Coordinates of C-alpha atoms and ligand atoms in Angstrom, one line a residue:
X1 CA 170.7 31.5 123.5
X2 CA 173.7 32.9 124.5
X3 CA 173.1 34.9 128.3
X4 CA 175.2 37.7 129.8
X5 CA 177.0 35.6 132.7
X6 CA 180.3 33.6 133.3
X7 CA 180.2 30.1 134.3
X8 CA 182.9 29.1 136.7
X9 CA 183.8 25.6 137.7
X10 CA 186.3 25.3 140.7
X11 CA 188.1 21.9 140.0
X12 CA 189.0 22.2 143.9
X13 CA 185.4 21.0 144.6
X14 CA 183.8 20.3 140.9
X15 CA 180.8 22.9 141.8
X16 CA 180.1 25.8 139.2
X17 CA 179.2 29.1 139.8
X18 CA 177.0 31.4 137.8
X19 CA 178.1 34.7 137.8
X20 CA 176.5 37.4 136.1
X21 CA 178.1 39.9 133.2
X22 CA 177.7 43.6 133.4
X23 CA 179.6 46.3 131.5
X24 CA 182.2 43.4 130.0
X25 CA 183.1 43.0 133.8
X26 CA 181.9 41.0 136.8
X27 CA 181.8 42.0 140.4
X28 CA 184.9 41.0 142.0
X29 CA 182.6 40.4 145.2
X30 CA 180.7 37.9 143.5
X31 CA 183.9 35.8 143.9
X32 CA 183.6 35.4 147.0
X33 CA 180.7 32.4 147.7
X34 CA 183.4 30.1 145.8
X35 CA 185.1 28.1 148.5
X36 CA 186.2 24.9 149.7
X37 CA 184.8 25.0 153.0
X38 CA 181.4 26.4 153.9
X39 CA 183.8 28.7 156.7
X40 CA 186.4 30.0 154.0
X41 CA 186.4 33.8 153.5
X42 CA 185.7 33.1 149.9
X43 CA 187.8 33.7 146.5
X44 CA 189.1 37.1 146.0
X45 CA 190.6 38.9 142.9
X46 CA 194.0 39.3 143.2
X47 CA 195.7 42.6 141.1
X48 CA 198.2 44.3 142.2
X49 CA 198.7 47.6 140.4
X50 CA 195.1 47.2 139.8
X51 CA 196.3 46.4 136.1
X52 CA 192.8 44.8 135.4
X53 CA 190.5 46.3 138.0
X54 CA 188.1 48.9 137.7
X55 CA 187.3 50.8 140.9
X56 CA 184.4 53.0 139.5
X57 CA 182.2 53.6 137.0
X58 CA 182.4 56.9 135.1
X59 CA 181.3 59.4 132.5
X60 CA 183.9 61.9 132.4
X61 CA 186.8 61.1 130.2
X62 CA 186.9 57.8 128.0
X63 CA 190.2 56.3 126.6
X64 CA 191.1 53.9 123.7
X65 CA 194.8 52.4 124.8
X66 CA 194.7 50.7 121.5
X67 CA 194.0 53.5 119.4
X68 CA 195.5 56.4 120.7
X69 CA 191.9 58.1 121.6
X70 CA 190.7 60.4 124.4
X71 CA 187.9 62.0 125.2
X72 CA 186.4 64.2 127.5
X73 CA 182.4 63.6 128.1
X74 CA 182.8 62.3 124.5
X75 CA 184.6 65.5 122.9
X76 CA 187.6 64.3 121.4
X77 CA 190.8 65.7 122.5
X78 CA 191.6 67.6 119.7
X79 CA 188.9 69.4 118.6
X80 CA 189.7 71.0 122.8
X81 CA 192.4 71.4 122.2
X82 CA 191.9 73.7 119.0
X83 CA 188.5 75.2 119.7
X84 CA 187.8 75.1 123.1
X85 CA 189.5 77.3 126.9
X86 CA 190.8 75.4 130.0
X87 CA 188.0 77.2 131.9
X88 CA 185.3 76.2 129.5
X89 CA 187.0 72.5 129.3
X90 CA 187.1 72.5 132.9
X91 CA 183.4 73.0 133.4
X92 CA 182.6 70.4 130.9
X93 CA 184.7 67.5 133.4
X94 CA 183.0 68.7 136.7
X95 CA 178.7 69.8 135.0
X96 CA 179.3 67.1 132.2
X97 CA 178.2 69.5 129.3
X98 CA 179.8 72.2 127.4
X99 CA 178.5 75.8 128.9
X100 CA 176.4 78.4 127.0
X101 CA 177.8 81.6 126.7
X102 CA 175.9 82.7 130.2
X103 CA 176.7 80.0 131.8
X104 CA 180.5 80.3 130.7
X105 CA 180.3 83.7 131.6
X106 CA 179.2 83.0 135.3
X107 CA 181.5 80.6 135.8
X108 CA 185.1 82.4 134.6
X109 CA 183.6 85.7 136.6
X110 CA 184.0 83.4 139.9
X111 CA 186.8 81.8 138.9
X112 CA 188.5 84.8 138.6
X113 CA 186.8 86.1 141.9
X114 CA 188.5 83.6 143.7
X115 CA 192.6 83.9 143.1
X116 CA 193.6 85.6 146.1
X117 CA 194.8 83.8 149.1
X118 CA 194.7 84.4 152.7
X119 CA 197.6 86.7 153.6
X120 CA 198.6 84.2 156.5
X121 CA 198.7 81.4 153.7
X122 CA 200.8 83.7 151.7
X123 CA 203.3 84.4 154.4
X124 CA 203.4 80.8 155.2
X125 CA 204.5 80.2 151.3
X126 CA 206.6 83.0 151.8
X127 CA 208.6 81.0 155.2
X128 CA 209.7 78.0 152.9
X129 CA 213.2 77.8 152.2
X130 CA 214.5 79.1 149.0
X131 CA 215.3 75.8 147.8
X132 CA 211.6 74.5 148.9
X133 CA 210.6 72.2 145.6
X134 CA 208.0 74.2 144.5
X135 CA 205.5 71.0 144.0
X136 CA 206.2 70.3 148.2
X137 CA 205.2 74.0 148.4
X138 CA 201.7 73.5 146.3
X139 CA 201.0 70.6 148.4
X140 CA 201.1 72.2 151.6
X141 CA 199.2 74.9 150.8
X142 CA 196.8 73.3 149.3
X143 CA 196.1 70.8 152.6
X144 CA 196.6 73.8 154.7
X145 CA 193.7 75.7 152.7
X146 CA 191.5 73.2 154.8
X147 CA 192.4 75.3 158.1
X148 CA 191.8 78.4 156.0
X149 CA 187.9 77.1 154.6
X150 CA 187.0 74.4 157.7
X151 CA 183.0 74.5 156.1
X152 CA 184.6 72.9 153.1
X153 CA 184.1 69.5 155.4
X154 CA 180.1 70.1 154.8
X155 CA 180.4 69.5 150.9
X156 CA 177.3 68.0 150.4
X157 CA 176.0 71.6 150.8
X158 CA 175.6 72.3 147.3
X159 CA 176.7 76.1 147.7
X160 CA 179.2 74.6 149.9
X161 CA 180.7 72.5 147.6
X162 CA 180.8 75.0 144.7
X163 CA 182.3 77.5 145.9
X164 CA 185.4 75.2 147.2
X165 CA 185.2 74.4 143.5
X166 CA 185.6 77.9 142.6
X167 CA 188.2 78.3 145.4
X168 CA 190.5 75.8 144.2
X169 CA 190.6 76.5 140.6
X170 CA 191.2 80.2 141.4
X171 CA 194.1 79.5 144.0
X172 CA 195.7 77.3 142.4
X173 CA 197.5 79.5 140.1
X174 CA 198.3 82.0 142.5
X175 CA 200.1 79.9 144.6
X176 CA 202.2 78.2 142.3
X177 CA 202.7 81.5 141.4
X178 CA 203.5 82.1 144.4
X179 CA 206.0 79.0 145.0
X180 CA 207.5 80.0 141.8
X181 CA 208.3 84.0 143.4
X182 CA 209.7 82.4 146.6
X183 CA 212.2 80.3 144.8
X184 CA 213.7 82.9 142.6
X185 CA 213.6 85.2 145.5
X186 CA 211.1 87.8 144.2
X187 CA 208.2 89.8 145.6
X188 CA 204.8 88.3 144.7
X189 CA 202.6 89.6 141.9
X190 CA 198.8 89.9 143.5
X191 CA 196.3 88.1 140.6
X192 CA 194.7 90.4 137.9
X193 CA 191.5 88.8 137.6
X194 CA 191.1 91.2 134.4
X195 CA 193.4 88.6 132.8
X196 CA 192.9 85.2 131.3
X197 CA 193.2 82.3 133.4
X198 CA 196.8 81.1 131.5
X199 CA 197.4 84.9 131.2
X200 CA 196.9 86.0 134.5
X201 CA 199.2 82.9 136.2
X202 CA 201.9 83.9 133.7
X203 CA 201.5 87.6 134.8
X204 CA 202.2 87.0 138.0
X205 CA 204.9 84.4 137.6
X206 CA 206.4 87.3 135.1
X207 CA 205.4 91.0 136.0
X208 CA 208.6 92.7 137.3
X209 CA 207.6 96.3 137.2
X210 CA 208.1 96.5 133.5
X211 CA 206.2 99.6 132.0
X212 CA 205.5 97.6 128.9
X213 CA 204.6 94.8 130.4
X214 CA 202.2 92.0 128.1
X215 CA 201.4 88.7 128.6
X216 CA 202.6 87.3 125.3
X217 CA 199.3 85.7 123.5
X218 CA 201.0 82.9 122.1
X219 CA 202.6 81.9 125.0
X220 CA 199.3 81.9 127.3
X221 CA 197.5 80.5 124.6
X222 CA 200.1 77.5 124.3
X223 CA 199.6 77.2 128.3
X224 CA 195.9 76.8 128.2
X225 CA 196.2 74.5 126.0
X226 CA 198.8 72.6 127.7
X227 CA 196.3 72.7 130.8
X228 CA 193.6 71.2 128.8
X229 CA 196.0 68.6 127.7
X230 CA 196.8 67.4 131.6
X231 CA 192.9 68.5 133.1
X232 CA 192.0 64.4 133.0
X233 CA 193.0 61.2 132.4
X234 CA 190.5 58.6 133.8
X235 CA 191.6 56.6 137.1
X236 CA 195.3 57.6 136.7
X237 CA 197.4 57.8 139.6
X238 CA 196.8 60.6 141.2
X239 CA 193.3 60.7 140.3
X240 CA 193.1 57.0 142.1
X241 CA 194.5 58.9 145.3
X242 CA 192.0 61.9 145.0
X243 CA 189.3 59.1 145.1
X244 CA 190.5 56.7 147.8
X245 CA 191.7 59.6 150.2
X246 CA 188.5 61.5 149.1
X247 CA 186.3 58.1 149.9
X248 CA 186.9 59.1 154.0
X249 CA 184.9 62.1 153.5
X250 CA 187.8 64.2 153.9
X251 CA 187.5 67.6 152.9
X252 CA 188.5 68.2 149.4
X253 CA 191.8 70.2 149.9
X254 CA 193.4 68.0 152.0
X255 CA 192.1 65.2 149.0
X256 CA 193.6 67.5 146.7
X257 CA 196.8 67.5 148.5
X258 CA 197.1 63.8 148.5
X259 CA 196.1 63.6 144.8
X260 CA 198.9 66.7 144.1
X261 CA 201.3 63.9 146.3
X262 CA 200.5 60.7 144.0
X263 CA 201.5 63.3 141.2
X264 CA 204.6 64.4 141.9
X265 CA 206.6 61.0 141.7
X266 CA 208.8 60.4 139.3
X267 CA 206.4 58.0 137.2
X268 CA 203.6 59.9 137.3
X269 CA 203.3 64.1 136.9
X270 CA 207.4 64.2 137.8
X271 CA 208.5 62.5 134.2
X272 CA 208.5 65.7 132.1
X273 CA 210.6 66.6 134.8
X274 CA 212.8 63.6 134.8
X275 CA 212.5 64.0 130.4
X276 CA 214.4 67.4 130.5
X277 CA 216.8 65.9 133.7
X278 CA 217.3 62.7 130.4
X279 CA 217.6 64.8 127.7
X280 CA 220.3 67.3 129.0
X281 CA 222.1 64.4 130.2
X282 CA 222.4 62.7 126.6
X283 CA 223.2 66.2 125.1
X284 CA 224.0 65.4 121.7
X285 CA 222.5 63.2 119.3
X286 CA 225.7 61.2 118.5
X287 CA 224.9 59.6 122.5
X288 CA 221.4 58.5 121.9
X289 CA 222.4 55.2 120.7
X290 CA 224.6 54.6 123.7
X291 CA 221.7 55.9 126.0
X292 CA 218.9 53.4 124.4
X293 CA 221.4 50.5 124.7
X294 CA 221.6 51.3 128.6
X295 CA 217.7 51.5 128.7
X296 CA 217.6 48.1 127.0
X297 CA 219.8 46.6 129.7
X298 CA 217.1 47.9 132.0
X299 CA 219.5 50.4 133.9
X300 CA 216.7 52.8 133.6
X301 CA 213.6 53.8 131.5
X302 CA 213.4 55.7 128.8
X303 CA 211.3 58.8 130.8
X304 CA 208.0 60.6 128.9
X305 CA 208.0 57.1 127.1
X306 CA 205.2 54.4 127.8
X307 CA 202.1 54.1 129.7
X308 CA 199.7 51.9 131.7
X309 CA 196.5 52.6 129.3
X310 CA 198.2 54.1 125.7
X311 CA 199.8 51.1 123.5
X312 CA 199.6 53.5 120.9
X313 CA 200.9 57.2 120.7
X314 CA 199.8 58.9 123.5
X315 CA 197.2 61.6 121.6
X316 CA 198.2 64.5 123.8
X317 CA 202.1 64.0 123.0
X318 CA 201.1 64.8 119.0
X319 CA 199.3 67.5 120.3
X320 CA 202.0 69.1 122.4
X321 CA 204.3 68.2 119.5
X322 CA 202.4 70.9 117.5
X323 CA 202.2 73.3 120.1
X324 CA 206.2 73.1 120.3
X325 CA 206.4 74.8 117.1
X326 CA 203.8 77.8 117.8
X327 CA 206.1 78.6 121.2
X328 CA 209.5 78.2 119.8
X329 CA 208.4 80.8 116.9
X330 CA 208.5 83.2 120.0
X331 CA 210.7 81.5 122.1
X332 CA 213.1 80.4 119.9
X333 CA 213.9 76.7 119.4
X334 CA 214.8 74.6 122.2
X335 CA 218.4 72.3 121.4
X336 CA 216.8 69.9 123.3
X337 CA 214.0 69.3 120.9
X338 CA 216.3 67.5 118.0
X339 CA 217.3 65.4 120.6
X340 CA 213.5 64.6 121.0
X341 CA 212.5 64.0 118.0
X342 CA 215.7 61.8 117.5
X343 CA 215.0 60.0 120.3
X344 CA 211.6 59.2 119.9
X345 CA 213.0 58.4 115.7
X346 CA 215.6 55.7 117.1
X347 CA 213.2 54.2 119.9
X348 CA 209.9 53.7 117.8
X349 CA 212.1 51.7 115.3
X350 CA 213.6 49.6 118.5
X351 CA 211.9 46.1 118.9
X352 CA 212.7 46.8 122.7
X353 CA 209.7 49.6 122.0
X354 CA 208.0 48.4 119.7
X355 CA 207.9 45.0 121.4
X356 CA 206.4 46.8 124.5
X357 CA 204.3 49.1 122.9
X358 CA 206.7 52.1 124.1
X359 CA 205.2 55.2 122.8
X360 CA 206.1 58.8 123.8
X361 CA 202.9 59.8 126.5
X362 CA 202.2 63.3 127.4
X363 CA 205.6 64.2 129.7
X364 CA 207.8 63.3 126.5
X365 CA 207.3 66.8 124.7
X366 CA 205.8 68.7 127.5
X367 CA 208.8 69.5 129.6
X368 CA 210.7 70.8 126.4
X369 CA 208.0 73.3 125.7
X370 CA 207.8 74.8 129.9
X371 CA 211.8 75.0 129.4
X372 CA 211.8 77.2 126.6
X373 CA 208.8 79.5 128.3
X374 CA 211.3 79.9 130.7
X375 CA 210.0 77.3 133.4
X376 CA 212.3 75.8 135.8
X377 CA 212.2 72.3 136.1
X378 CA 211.1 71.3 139.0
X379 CA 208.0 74.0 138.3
X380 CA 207.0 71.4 135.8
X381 CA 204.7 69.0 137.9
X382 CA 203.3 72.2 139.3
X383 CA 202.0 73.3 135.8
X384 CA 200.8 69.6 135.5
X385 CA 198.8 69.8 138.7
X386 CA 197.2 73.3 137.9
X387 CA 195.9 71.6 134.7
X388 CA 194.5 68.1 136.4
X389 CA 193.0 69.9 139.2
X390 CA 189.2 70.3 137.4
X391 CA 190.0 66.7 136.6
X392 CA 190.8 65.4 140.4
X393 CA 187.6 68.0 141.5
X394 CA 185.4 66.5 138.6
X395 CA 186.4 62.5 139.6
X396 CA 186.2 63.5 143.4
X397 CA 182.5 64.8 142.9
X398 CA 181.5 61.6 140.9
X399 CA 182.6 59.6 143.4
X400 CA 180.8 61.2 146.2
X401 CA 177.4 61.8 144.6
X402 CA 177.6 57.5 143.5
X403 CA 175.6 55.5 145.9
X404 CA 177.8 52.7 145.0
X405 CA 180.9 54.1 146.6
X406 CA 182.1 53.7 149.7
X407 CA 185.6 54.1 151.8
X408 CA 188.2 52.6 149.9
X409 CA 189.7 49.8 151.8
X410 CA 191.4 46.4 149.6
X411 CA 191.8 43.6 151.0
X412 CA 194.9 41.2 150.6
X413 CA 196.7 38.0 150.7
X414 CA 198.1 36.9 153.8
X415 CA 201.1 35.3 153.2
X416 CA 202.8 35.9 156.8
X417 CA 203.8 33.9 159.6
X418 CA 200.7 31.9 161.3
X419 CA 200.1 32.4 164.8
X420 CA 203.0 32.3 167.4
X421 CA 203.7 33.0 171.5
X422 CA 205.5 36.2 172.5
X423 CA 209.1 35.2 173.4
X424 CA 210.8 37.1 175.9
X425 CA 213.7 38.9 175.2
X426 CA 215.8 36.8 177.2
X427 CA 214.9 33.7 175.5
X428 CA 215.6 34.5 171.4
Ligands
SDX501 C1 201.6 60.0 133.2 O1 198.0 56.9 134.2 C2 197.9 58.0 133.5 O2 197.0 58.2 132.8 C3 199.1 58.8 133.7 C4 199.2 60.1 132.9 C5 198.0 61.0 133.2 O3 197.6 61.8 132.4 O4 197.6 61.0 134.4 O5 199.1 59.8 131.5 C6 200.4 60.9 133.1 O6 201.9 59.6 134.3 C7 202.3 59.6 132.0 C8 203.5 58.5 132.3 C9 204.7 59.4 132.7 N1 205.7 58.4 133.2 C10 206.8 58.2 132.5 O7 207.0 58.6 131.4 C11 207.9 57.3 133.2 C12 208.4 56.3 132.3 N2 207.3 55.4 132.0 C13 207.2 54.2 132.8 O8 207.8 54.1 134.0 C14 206.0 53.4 132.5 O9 205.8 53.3 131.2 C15 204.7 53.8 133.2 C16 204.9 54.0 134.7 C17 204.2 55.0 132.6 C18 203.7 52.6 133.0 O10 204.2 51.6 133.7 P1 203.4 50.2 133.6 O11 202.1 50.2 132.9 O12 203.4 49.6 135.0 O13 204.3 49.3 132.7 P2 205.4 48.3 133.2 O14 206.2 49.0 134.3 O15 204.7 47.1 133.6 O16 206.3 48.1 131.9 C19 206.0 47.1 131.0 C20 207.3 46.8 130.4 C21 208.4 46.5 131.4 O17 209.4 45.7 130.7 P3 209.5 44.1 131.1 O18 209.6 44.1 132.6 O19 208.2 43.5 130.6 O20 210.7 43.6 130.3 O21 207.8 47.9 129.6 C22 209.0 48.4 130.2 C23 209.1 47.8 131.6 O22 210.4 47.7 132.0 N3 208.9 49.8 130.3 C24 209.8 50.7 129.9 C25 209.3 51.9 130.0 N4 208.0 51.9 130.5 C26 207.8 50.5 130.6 N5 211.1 50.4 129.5 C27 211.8 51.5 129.2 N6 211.4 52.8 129.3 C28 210.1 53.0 129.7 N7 209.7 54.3 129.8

């Protein structure tokens, strides 16, 4: 009769351990009564990366590397994507189930209540330098919000916690509207709350006076979509930083912050980002050859292509492929797109790729699409953070309401020097 554990035998001593099996995983602390010597620390699990380590359990989004699947709370991708909002997507990650019309109601009115910031944390946008990346502006606000709200620190208040909740998800816009206004040098457009959530943050990255001013439908409905695309992705990066910085207790702004920080690299939320920087500098079919060769040789990567979990194409890059089409119709086309989809041609026929499981992920497509709404690059990890912010808030709240967590704190290998006497400086 087979039973649900893993027999180990340590061929340092000949004993066997017994360990049990739970969710296809073990306990990486159960390790630890395997030793040599009754005084050993015991075995640890060694995974850098944390390639093979799961740090949680969770119920929010659910991913299939192999197949190209993702879900959030078991609603597939793209039946969001086509039916659903960002705000009705983004209650589903943080209550767990899709809202009735009441409910939905309730919770866009306070959204929307909530996207105006505190004049002081609009003049202190306002004192960044011109050339301020607009992501290093987003973070700062948002960890300064926590001197703005200090009762956010009491978050186990329920009304506490909710209404940082609502807070967040209705600043957020604003300031990256905000960022957005200071770096092109333009006077700020105050929320309209009357407006869509998408709408509304294009309105006031947009509105200059115009008397026939409208939010083009298309274009916010493509953005809300796009946020739904980036609002979660399991224990990603940045999500692995809300977490861990959130594990301290810290209040969730200045989590937020840290999250929005892990995000902004280059391998993470930056890519689409670096994918426009790649695909301008290739600039013409004819050099894509050339440019795969180089990534070959391992000069650089090929950026918006791969991914820790997808080993098949990442299902939010077919998505955004679509969307593409419905924003070009009013933007007109972007160049940059034939070198795209010629890219992506040459490199899933590559055994380099194919070898690696390469596939295009979610930045591939993405930046192509904010370029030709008119969104300057380095804006692009902004629009990524707006989106994954119910996502961070959502993973941040599971992690402190489960009595299994605890501050985040590894341990590691010691592989330094043993113990040695200070030497004084007159003697080395
Ligand atoms: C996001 O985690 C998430 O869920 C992230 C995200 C989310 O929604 O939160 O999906 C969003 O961050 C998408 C990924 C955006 N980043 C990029 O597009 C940057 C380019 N991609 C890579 O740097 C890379 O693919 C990562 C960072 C995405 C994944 O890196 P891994 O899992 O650590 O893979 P790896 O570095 O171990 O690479 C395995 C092999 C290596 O080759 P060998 O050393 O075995 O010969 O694949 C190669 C890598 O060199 N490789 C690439 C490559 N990505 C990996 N080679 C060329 N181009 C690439 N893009």
């Amino acid at each position: 009769m087979s039973k649900n554990t893993l027999t180990i035998t340590d061929n340092r001593t000949g004993k066997t351990y017994e360990i049990p099996i739970e969710n296809d995983s073990i306990r990486a602390i159960d390790l630890r009564q395997i030793k040599v010597n009754p005084d050993d620390f015991g075995m640890l699990s060694y995974d850098p990366a944390y390639l093979n380590t799961a740090s949680c359990k969770s119920r929010i989004t659910y991913i299939d590397g192999a197949k190209g699947i993702l879900r959030y709370r078991g609603y597939p991708i793209e039946q969001l994507a086509e039916q659903s909002t960002y705000k009705e997507v983004a209650y589903l990650l943080l209550y767990g189930e899709l809202p009735n019309a009441e409910q939905l109601e309730f919770w866009q009115n306070r959204i929307m209540r909530h996207t105006y910031i505190h004049e002081d944390l609009r003049h202190m946008i306002q004192n960044f330098r011109y050339d301020a990346h607009p992501m290093g502006i987003l973070i700062g606000a948002v960890a300064a919000m926590s001197t703005f709200h200090p009762e956010a620190k009491n978050f186990d208040d329920p009304e506490i916690r909710q209404k940082q909740i609502w807070r967040i998800l209705g600043k957020l816009p604003t300031i990256a509207a905000f960022a957005y206004r200071t770096r092109i040098g333009r006077p700020y457009n105050y929320p309209d709350s009357s407006l869509g959530y998408a709408a509304n943050f294009l309105y006031m990255l947009d509105y200059m006076n115009q008397r026939d001013y409208e939010v083009n439908p298309v274009l916010a409905k493509a953005l809300d979509v796009l946020f739904i695309l980036h609002a979660d992705h399991e224990q990603n990066c940045s999500t692995s930083a809300m977490r861990s910085v959130g594990s301290s207790r810290v209040d969730p702004y200045s989590a937020i912050a840290a999250a929005a920080s892990a995000l902004y690299g280059p391998l993470h939320g930056g890519a689409n980002e670096a994918v426009l920087r790649m695909l301008t500098e290739i600039g013409n079919v004819k050099n894509i050859p050339g440019y795969i060769e180089r990534v070959k040789k391992g000069e650089f990567r090929l950026m918006g292509f791969g991914h820790r979990v997808y080993k098949n194409y990442d299902p939010r890059a077919k998505i955004i492929k679509k969307i593409a089409h419905d924003v070009f119709e009013v933007t007109g086309s972007n160049p940059l797109i034939d070198i795209a989809v010629e890219l992506e041609k040459i490199a899933l026929e590559d055994e380099y790729f194919i070898k690696r499981k390469l596939y295009p992920n979610v930045d591939f497509y993405s930046g192509i699409i904010y370029q030709a709404m008119g969104f300057p690059v380095d804006m692009f990890p902004v629009l990524f953070a707006i989106g994954r912010a119910s996502g961070w808030l959502a993973q941040w709240i599971e992690m402190i309401d489960d009595p299994e967590q605890r501050i985040a704190r590894p341990r590691q290998l010691y592989l330094g020097e043993p113990m040695r006497d200070y030497v004084p400086v007159d003697q080395r």
